[in-house]
PDB file of C-alpha atoms in Angstrom:
ATOM      1  CA  ASP A 293      -9.580 -19.972  -7.952  1.00 52.00           C
ATOM      2  CA  ALA A 294     -10.752 -16.689  -6.458  1.00 55.00           C
ATOM      3  CA  LYS A 295      -9.100 -16.055  -3.131  1.00 83.00           C
ATOM      4  CA  THR A 296     -11.769 -13.665  -1.927  1.00 91.00           C
ATOM      5  CA  THR A 297     -15.409 -14.037  -0.895  1.00 92.00           C
ATOM      6  CA  GLN A 298     -17.919 -11.220  -1.210  1.00 95.00           C
ATOM      7  CA  PRO A 299     -21.716 -10.955  -0.962  1.00 96.00           C
ATOM      8  CA  ASN A 300     -23.333 -11.101  -4.382  1.00 95.00           C
ATOM      9  CA  SER A 301     -25.284  -7.884  -3.935  1.00 96.00           C
ATOM     10  CA  MET A 302     -25.977  -5.028  -1.559  1.00 97.00           C
ATOM     11  CA  GLU A 303     -28.287  -2.037  -1.484  1.00 96.00           C
ATOM     12  CA  SER A 304     -27.780   1.393  -0.024  1.00 95.00           C
ATOM     13  CA  ASN A 305     -29.703   4.632   0.131  1.00 95.00           C
ATOM     14  CA  GLU A 306     -28.224   7.673  -1.484  1.00 96.00           C
ATOM     15  CA  GLU A 307     -26.124   9.898   0.778  1.00 95.00           C
ATOM     16  CA  GLU A 308     -25.655   7.098   3.327  1.00 95.00           C
ATOM     17  CA  PRO A 309     -22.432   5.226   4.097  1.00 95.00           C
ATOM     18  CA  VAL A 310     -21.862   1.803   2.585  1.00 96.00           C
ATOM     19  CA  HIS A 311     -19.697  -0.964   4.024  1.00 97.00           C
ATOM     20  CA  LEU A 312     -18.693  -3.629   1.517  1.00 97.00           C
ATOM     21  CA  PRO A 313     -17.152  -6.696   3.207  1.00 97.00           C
ATOM     22  CA  CYS A 314     -14.595  -9.112   1.836  1.00 96.00           C
ATOM     23  CA  ASN A 315     -13.181 -12.325   3.290  1.00 95.00           C
ATOM     24  CA  HIS A 316      -9.720 -13.507   2.299  1.00 92.00           C
ATOM     25  CA  SER A 317      -8.843 -16.126   4.868  1.00 90.00           C
ATOM     26  CA  THR A 318      -5.985 -17.615   2.804  1.00 87.00           C
ATOM     27  CA  ILE A 319      -4.142 -14.323   2.369  1.00 87.00           C
ATOM     28  CA  SER A 320      -0.365 -14.553   2.527  1.00 83.00           C
ATOM     29  CA  GLY A 321       1.934 -12.079   4.179  1.00 81.00           C
ATOM     30  CA  THR A 322       2.917 -10.384   0.927  1.00 80.00           C
ATOM     31  CA  ASP A 323      -0.542 -10.138  -0.671  1.00 84.00           C
ATOM     32  CA  TYR A 324      -1.859  -6.628  -1.143  1.00 87.00           C
ATOM     33  CA  ILE A 325      -5.626  -6.117  -0.950  1.00 91.00           C
ATOM     34  CA  HIS A 326      -6.956  -4.183  -3.918  1.00 92.00           C
ATOM     35  CA  TRP A 327     -10.440  -2.898  -4.635  1.00 95.00           C
ATOM     36  CA  TYR A 328     -11.698  -2.095  -8.087  1.00 95.00           C
ATOM     37  CA  ARG A 329     -15.144  -1.250  -9.337  1.00 96.00           C
ATOM     38  CA  GLN A 330     -16.757  -1.801 -12.697  1.00 95.00           C
ATOM     39  CA  LEU A 331     -19.518   0.418 -13.949  1.00 93.00           C
ATOM     40  CA  PRO A 332     -21.873  -0.998 -16.595  1.00 88.00           C
ATOM     41  CA  SER A 333     -20.185  -1.550 -19.951  1.00 87.00           C
ATOM     42  CA  GLN A 334     -16.847  -0.187 -18.723  1.00 91.00           C
ATOM     43  CA  GLY A 335     -13.488  -1.560 -17.680  1.00 93.00           C
ATOM     44  CA  PRO A 336     -12.608  -1.911 -14.000  1.00 94.00           C
ATOM     45  CA  GLU A 337     -11.543   1.250 -12.212  1.00 94.00           C
ATOM     46  CA  TYR A 338      -9.061   1.364  -9.336  1.00 92.00           C
ATOM     47  CA  VAL A 339     -10.565   2.357  -5.985  1.00 95.00           C
ATOM     48  CA  ILE A 340      -8.016   1.720  -3.250  1.00 94.00           C
ATOM     49  CA  HIS A 341      -5.442  -0.764  -1.978  1.00 92.00           C
ATOM     50  CA  GLY A 342      -3.653  -1.604   1.251  1.00 91.00           C
ATOM     51  CA  LEU A 343      -1.400  -4.103   2.988  1.00 89.00           C
ATOM     52  CA  THR A 344      -1.873  -3.918   6.761  1.00 90.00           C
ATOM     53  CA  SER A 345      -2.944  -0.451   7.822  1.00 88.00           C
ATOM     54  CA  ASN A 346      -6.254   1.233   7.126  1.00 91.00           C
ATOM     55  CA  VAL A 347      -6.143   3.500   4.082  1.00 92.00           C
ATOM     56  CA  ASN A 348      -8.075   6.572   2.995  1.00 94.00           C
ATOM     57  CA  ASN A 349      -8.287   8.345  -0.344  1.00 91.00           C
ATOM     58  CA  ARG A 350     -10.699  10.692  -2.048  1.00 89.00           C
ATOM     59  CA  MET A 351     -12.899   7.842  -3.207  1.00 88.00           C
ATOM     60  CA  ALA A 352     -13.133   5.553  -0.192  1.00 95.00           C
ATOM     61  CA  SER A 353     -11.605   4.094   2.946  1.00 96.00           C
ATOM     62  CA  LEU A 354     -10.243   0.592   3.410  1.00 97.00           C
ATOM     63  CA  ALA A 355     -10.401  -1.055   6.813  1.00 97.00           C
ATOM     64  CA  ILE A 356      -8.217  -4.151   7.168  1.00 96.00           C
ATOM     65  CA  ALA A 357      -8.707  -6.602  10.022  1.00 95.00           C
ATOM     66  CA  GLU A 358      -5.781  -7.100  12.350  1.00 93.00           C
ATOM     67  CA  ASP A 359      -5.312 -10.706  11.177  1.00 93.00           C
ATOM     68  CA  ARG A 360      -5.760  -9.559   7.554  1.00 93.00           C
ATOM     69  CA  LYS A 361      -8.294 -12.303   6.870  1.00 94.00           C
ATOM     70  CA  SER A 362     -10.978  -9.780   6.015  1.00 95.00           C
ATOM     71  CA  SER A 363     -11.361  -6.185   4.906  1.00 96.00           C
ATOM     72  CA  THR A 364     -14.128  -3.648   4.369  1.00 97.00           C
ATOM     73  CA  LEU A 365     -14.439  -0.998   1.702  1.00 97.00           C
ATOM     74  CA  ILE A 366     -16.240   2.066   3.016  1.00 97.00           C
ATOM     75  CA  LEU A 367     -17.970   4.569   0.783  1.00 96.00           C
ATOM     76  CA  HIS A 368     -18.735   7.459   3.095  1.00 94.00           C
ATOM     77  CA  ARG A 369     -21.685   8.899   1.174  1.00 94.00           C
ATOM     78  CA  ALA A 370     -23.067   6.762  -1.614  1.00 95.00           C
ATOM     79  CA  THR A 371     -24.239   8.486  -4.767  1.00 95.00           C
ATOM     80  CA  LEU A 372     -26.114   7.103  -7.741  1.00 95.00           C
ATOM     81  CA  ARG A 373     -22.839   7.133  -9.665  1.00 94.00           C
ATOM     82  CA  ASP A 374     -21.400   4.632  -7.181  1.00 96.00           C
ATOM     83  CA  ALA A 375     -23.717   1.897  -8.452  1.00 96.00           C
ATOM     84  CA  ALA A 376     -21.308  -0.709  -9.801  1.00 96.00           C
ATOM     85  CA  VAL A 377     -19.807  -4.140  -9.204  1.00 96.00           C
ATOM     86  CA  TYR A 378     -17.076  -3.892  -6.568  1.00 97.00           C
ATOM     87  CA  TYR A 379     -14.241  -6.395  -6.677  1.00 95.00           C
ATOM     88  CA  CYS A 380     -11.975  -7.247  -3.777  1.00 94.00           C
ATOM     89  CA  ILE A 381      -8.753  -8.672  -5.196  1.00 91.00           C
ATOM     90  CA  LEU A 382      -5.585 -10.107  -3.762  1.00 87.00           C
ATOM     91  CA  ARG A 383      -2.635  -9.101  -5.904  1.00 79.00           C
ATOM     92  CA  ASP A 384      -0.842 -12.328  -6.642  1.00 70.00           C
ATOM     93  CA  VAL A 385       2.869 -11.983  -7.298  1.00 66.00           C
ATOM     94  CA  THR A 386       4.026 -15.078  -9.143  1.00 62.00           C
ATOM     95  CA  THR A 387       7.524 -16.477  -9.403  1.00 59.00           C
ATOM     96  CA  SER A 388       7.870 -14.765 -12.773  1.00 60.00           C
ATOM     97  CA  GLY A 389       7.094 -11.417 -11.172  1.00 64.00           C
ATOM     98  CA  THR A 390       3.606 -11.175 -12.629  1.00 65.00           C
ATOM     99  CA  TYR A 391       1.294  -8.852 -10.739  1.00 72.00           C
ATOM    100  CA  LYS A 392      -1.834 -10.574 -11.936  1.00 76.00           C
ATOM    101  CA  TYR A 393      -5.212 -10.039 -10.418  1.00 84.00           C
ATOM    102  CA  ILE A 394      -7.501 -12.911  -9.457  1.00 81.00           C
ATOM    103  CA  PHE A 395     -11.024 -11.532  -9.697  1.00 85.00           C
ATOM    104  CA  GLY A 396     -13.987 -13.060  -7.879  1.00 82.00           C
ATOM    105  CA  THR A 397     -17.582 -12.377  -8.835  1.00 84.00           C
ATOM    106  CA  GLY A 398     -17.731  -9.149  -6.816  1.00 93.00           C
ATOM    107  CA  THR A 399     -20.559  -7.353  -5.041  1.00 96.00           C
ATOM    108  CA  ARG A 400     -23.167  -5.581  -7.123  1.00 96.00           C
ATOM    109  CA  LEU A 401     -24.019  -2.362  -5.291  1.00 97.00           C
ATOM    110  CA  LYS A 402     -27.395  -0.809  -5.927  1.00 97.00           C
ATOM    111  CA  VAL A 403     -27.918   2.774  -4.736  1.00 96.00           C
ATOM    112  CA  LEU A 404     -31.477   3.856  -4.117  1.00 95.00           C
ATOM    113  CA  ALA A 405     -32.502   7.468  -4.680  1.00 91.00           C
TER     114      ALA A 405
ATOM    115  CA  ASN B  84      -2.471  11.714 -20.747  1.00 55.00           C
ATOM    116  CA  ALA B  85      -4.742   9.388 -22.672  1.00 72.00           C
ATOM    117  CA  GLY B  86      -5.847   6.253 -20.901  1.00 91.00           C
ATOM    118  CA  VAL B  87      -5.611   2.678 -22.128  1.00 95.00           C
ATOM    119  CA  MET B  88      -7.164   2.432 -25.571  1.00 96.00           C
ATOM    120  CA  GLN B  89      -8.740  -0.641 -27.075  1.00 97.00           C
ATOM    121  CA  ASN B  90     -10.162  -1.177 -30.502  1.00 96.00           C
ATOM    122  CA  PRO B  91     -12.464  -2.123 -31.861  1.00 97.00           C
ATOM    123  CA  ARG B  92     -14.987  -1.610 -29.062  1.00 96.00           C
ATOM    124  CA  HIS B  93     -17.333  -4.125 -30.643  1.00 97.00           C
ATOM    125  CA  LEU B  94     -16.395  -6.957 -32.964  1.00 98.00           C
ATOM    126  CA  VAL B  95     -18.685  -9.447 -34.670  1.00 98.00           C
ATOM    127  CA  ARG B  96     -17.267 -12.579 -36.245  1.00 98.00           C
ATOM    128  CA  ARG B  97     -18.726 -15.741 -37.706  1.00 97.00           C
ATOM    129  CA  ARG B  98     -17.573 -19.117 -36.476  1.00 97.00           C
ATOM    130  CA  GLY B  99     -14.239 -20.042 -38.005  1.00 97.00           C
ATOM    131  CA  GLN B 100     -13.066 -16.486 -38.649  1.00 98.00           C
ATOM    132  CA  GLU B 101     -10.172 -14.730 -36.930  1.00 98.00           C
ATOM    133  CA  ALA B 102     -10.510 -11.969 -34.351  1.00 98.00           C
ATOM    134  CA  ARG B 103      -7.779  -9.398 -33.685  1.00 98.00           C
ATOM    135  CA  LEU B 104      -8.089  -7.197 -30.625  1.00 98.00           C
ATOM    136  CA  ARG B 105      -5.760  -4.239 -30.133  1.00 98.00           C
ATOM    137  CA  CYS B 106      -4.594  -2.516 -26.980  1.00 98.00           C
ATOM    138  CA  SER B 107      -2.527   0.656 -26.688  1.00 97.00           C
ATOM    139  CA  PRO B 108      -1.227   1.055 -23.130  1.00 95.00           C
ATOM    140  CA  MET B 109      -0.935   4.341 -21.324  1.00 93.00           C
ATOM    141  CA  LYS B 110       2.079   6.442 -22.211  1.00 90.00           C
ATOM    142  CA  GLY B 111       5.146   5.229 -20.383  1.00 86.00           C
ATOM    143  CA  HIS B 112       3.629   1.857 -19.497  1.00 89.00           C
ATOM    144  CA  SER B 113       5.539  -1.192 -20.641  1.00 87.00           C
ATOM    145  CA  HIS B 114       3.442  -3.916 -19.002  1.00 90.00           C
ATOM    146  CA  VAL B 115       0.234  -5.177 -20.579  1.00 93.00           C
ATOM    147  CA  TYR B 116      -2.302  -7.647 -19.220  1.00 94.00           C
ATOM    148  CA  TRP B 117      -5.249  -9.240 -20.996  1.00 97.00           C
ATOM    149  CA  TYR B 118      -8.376 -10.434 -19.175  1.00 96.00           C
ATOM    150  CA  ARG B 119     -11.569 -12.086 -20.403  1.00 97.00           C
ATOM    151  CA  GLN B 120     -14.998 -11.548 -18.887  1.00 95.00           C
ATOM    152  CA  LEU B 121     -17.912 -13.843 -19.612  1.00 91.00           C
ATOM    153  CA  PRO B 122     -21.434 -12.505 -18.953  1.00 85.00           C
ATOM    154  CA  GLU B 123     -22.251 -12.115 -15.252  1.00 81.00           C
ATOM    155  CA  GLU B 124     -18.769 -13.268 -14.227  1.00 84.00           C
ATOM    156  CA  GLY B 125     -15.616 -11.620 -12.958  1.00 86.00           C
ATOM    157  CA  LEU B 126     -12.571 -11.034 -15.107  1.00 91.00           C
ATOM    158  CA  LYS B 127     -10.196 -13.932 -15.741  1.00 92.00           C
ATOM    159  CA  PHE B 128      -6.489 -13.337 -16.265  1.00 92.00           C
ATOM    160  CA  MET B 129      -5.201 -14.516 -19.638  1.00 95.00           C
ATOM    161  CA  VAL B 130      -1.682 -13.232 -20.296  1.00 94.00           C
ATOM    162  CA  TYR B 131       0.931 -10.741 -19.139  1.00 92.00           C
ATOM    163  CA  LEU B 132       3.378  -9.204 -21.587  1.00 92.00           C
ATOM    164  CA  GLN B 133       6.235  -6.768 -21.597  1.00 90.00           C
ATOM    165  CA  LYS B 134       7.674  -5.266 -24.752  1.00 88.00           C
ATOM    166  CA  GLU B 135       8.558  -8.167 -27.102  1.00 89.00           C
ATOM    167  CA  ASN B 136       8.182 -10.735 -24.297  1.00 92.00           C
ATOM    168  CA  ILE B 137       5.437 -12.961 -22.961  1.00 92.00           C
ATOM    169  CA  ILE B 138       6.008 -13.176 -19.230  1.00 88.00           C
ATOM    170  CA  ASP B 139       3.026 -15.223 -18.056  1.00 89.00           C
ATOM    171  CA  GLU B 140       0.485 -16.922 -20.334  1.00 91.00           C
ATOM    172  CA  SER B 141      -0.899 -19.309 -17.735  1.00 89.00           C
ATOM    173  CA  GLY B 142      -4.484 -18.127 -18.380  1.00 92.00           C
ATOM    174  CA  MET B 143      -4.406 -18.494 -22.151  1.00 94.00           C
ATOM    175  CA  PRO B 144      -6.283 -21.377 -23.761  1.00 94.00           C
ATOM    176  CA  LYS B 145      -3.789 -23.819 -25.250  1.00 90.00           C
ATOM    177  CA  GLU B 146      -5.089 -23.539 -28.787  1.00 95.00           C
ATOM    178  CA  ARG B 147      -6.263 -20.752 -31.117  1.00 97.00           C
ATOM    179  CA  PHE B 148      -5.257 -17.889 -28.776  1.00 97.00           C
ATOM    180  CA  SER B 149      -2.053 -15.883 -29.044  1.00 97.00           C
ATOM    181  CA  ALA B 150      -0.806 -12.515 -27.866  1.00 97.00           C
ATOM    182  CA  GLU B 151       2.034 -10.203 -28.712  1.00 96.00           C
ATOM    183  CA  PHE B 152       3.373  -6.831 -27.656  1.00 95.00           C
ATOM    184  CA  PRO B 153       5.859  -5.670 -30.292  1.00 93.00           C
ATOM    185  CA  LYS B 154       8.551  -3.082 -29.833  1.00 90.00           C
ATOM    186  CA  GLU B 155       6.452  -0.613 -31.790  1.00 90.00           C
ATOM    187  CA  GLY B 156       2.683  -0.512 -31.900  1.00 93.00           C
ATOM    188  CA  PRO B 157      -0.145  -1.895 -29.820  1.00 95.00           C
ATOM    189  CA  SER B 158      -0.489  -5.221 -28.098  1.00 97.00           C
ATOM    190  CA  ILE B 159      -2.556  -7.694 -30.104  1.00 98.00           C
ATOM    191  CA  LEU B 160      -4.730 -10.531 -28.823  1.00 98.00           C
ATOM    192  CA  ARG B 161      -5.462 -12.903 -31.675  1.00 98.00           C
ATOM    193  CA  ILE B 162      -8.135 -15.574 -31.688  1.00 98.00           C
ATOM    194  CA  GLN B 163      -8.102 -17.967 -34.620  1.00 98.00           C
ATOM    195  CA  GLN B 164     -11.100 -20.002 -35.802  1.00 98.00           C
ATOM    196  CA  VAL B 165     -13.454 -18.388 -33.306  1.00 98.00           C
ATOM    197  CA  VAL B 166     -16.261 -20.401 -31.722  1.00 97.00           C
ATOM    198  CA  ARG B 167     -19.420 -19.213 -29.963  1.00 95.00           C
ATOM    199  CA  GLY B 168     -17.823 -19.812 -26.570  1.00 94.00           C
ATOM    200  CA  ASP B 169     -15.274 -17.083 -27.344  1.00 96.00           C
ATOM    201  CA  SER B 170     -18.026 -14.472 -27.124  1.00 96.00           C
ATOM    202  CA  ALA B 171     -17.027 -12.280 -24.205  1.00 96.00           C
ATOM    203  CA  ALA B 172     -15.640  -8.903 -23.219  1.00 97.00           C
ATOM    204  CA  TYR B 173     -11.849  -8.731 -23.467  1.00 98.00           C
ATOM    205  CA  PHE B 174     -10.107  -6.155 -21.322  1.00 97.00           C
ATOM    206  CA  CYS B 175      -6.581  -4.916 -21.539  1.00 97.00           C
ATOM    207  CA  ALA B 176      -4.773  -3.280 -18.630  1.00 94.00           C
ATOM    208  CA  SER B 177      -1.389  -1.608 -18.415  1.00 92.00           C
ATOM    209  CA  SER B 178       0.993  -0.691 -15.647  1.00 88.00           C
ATOM    210  CA  PRO B 179       4.279   1.177 -15.468  1.00 82.00           C
ATOM    211  CA  PRO B 180       7.704  -0.493 -15.250  1.00 75.00           C
ATOM    212  CA  PHE B 181       8.405  -2.439 -12.074  1.00 67.00           C
ATOM    213  CA  GLY B 182       4.783  -3.469 -11.745  1.00 58.00           C
ATOM    214  CA  GLY B 183       3.413  -0.711  -9.631  1.00 61.00           C
ATOM    215  CA  ASN B 184       0.392  -1.011  -7.401  1.00 67.00           C
ATOM    216  CA  GLU B 185      -2.310  -0.269  -9.910  1.00 83.00           C
ATOM    217  CA  GLN B 186      -3.406  -1.602 -13.257  1.00 89.00           C
ATOM    218  CA  PHE B 187      -5.202   0.779 -15.574  1.00 92.00           C
ATOM    219  CA  PHE B 188      -7.939  -0.868 -17.595  1.00 95.00           C
ATOM    220  CA  GLY B 189      -9.214  -0.037 -21.044  1.00 96.00           C
ATOM    221  CA  PRO B 190     -12.900   0.068 -22.001  1.00 95.00           C
ATOM    222  CA  GLY B 191     -12.821  -3.448 -23.419  1.00 97.00           C
ATOM    223  CA  THR B 192     -13.665  -5.117 -26.714  1.00 98.00           C
ATOM    224  CA  ARG B 193     -16.935  -6.969 -26.846  1.00 97.00           C
ATOM    225  CA  LEU B 194     -16.606  -9.947 -29.163  1.00 97.00           C
ATOM    226  CA  THR B 195     -19.716 -11.616 -30.499  1.00 97.00           C
ATOM    227  CA  VAL B 196     -19.387 -14.842 -32.464  1.00 97.00           C
ATOM    228  CA  LEU B 197     -22.365 -15.706 -34.615  1.00 95.00           C
TER     229      LEU B 197
END
């Protein structure tokens, strides 16, 4: 039931930028795009979210395609602590007002020293 | 401000026993979500609760599973007569009133059924 498609795994060298892609071709006009990451043995951690415009925060940048059918999470300088599973999620607002997340399998990012 | 707290962090049960998982949301948060994560898989939504109300339980198995979020105290996810297939990590998340744009996750409870 996941609405997003991500590569299973990616590798990056430390101190280099990382671009994590996500396809969401069935996105609706009101779906927000959220990114979370999960470090080993921990709960997911919020990274960034957006609707239409590109977004920047202290952790990352989010580039959203003009047609909104894909997005890219950008880590500007990967560190060893960024090694995690990154989830691209469409926030699904149901008729009952639930803001539930539909997680896919995510991208496992490996950072090489 | 303490984050979302879950306890126990690890829980071992034998088949047929009951498991009770607790979640204390962040201060000021009145919305609680429960998710289940099987090994090597993403999280699956189970249930969404507000104080004293179940809003959406579309992800809950029909039998043996129940959840509550009383007026006072933590949210409880209860699994009766556990089976080996219930072994998983169970995560709780909370968000402030009116939904908000972010869910804050706890560290999870890892349930092992022997």
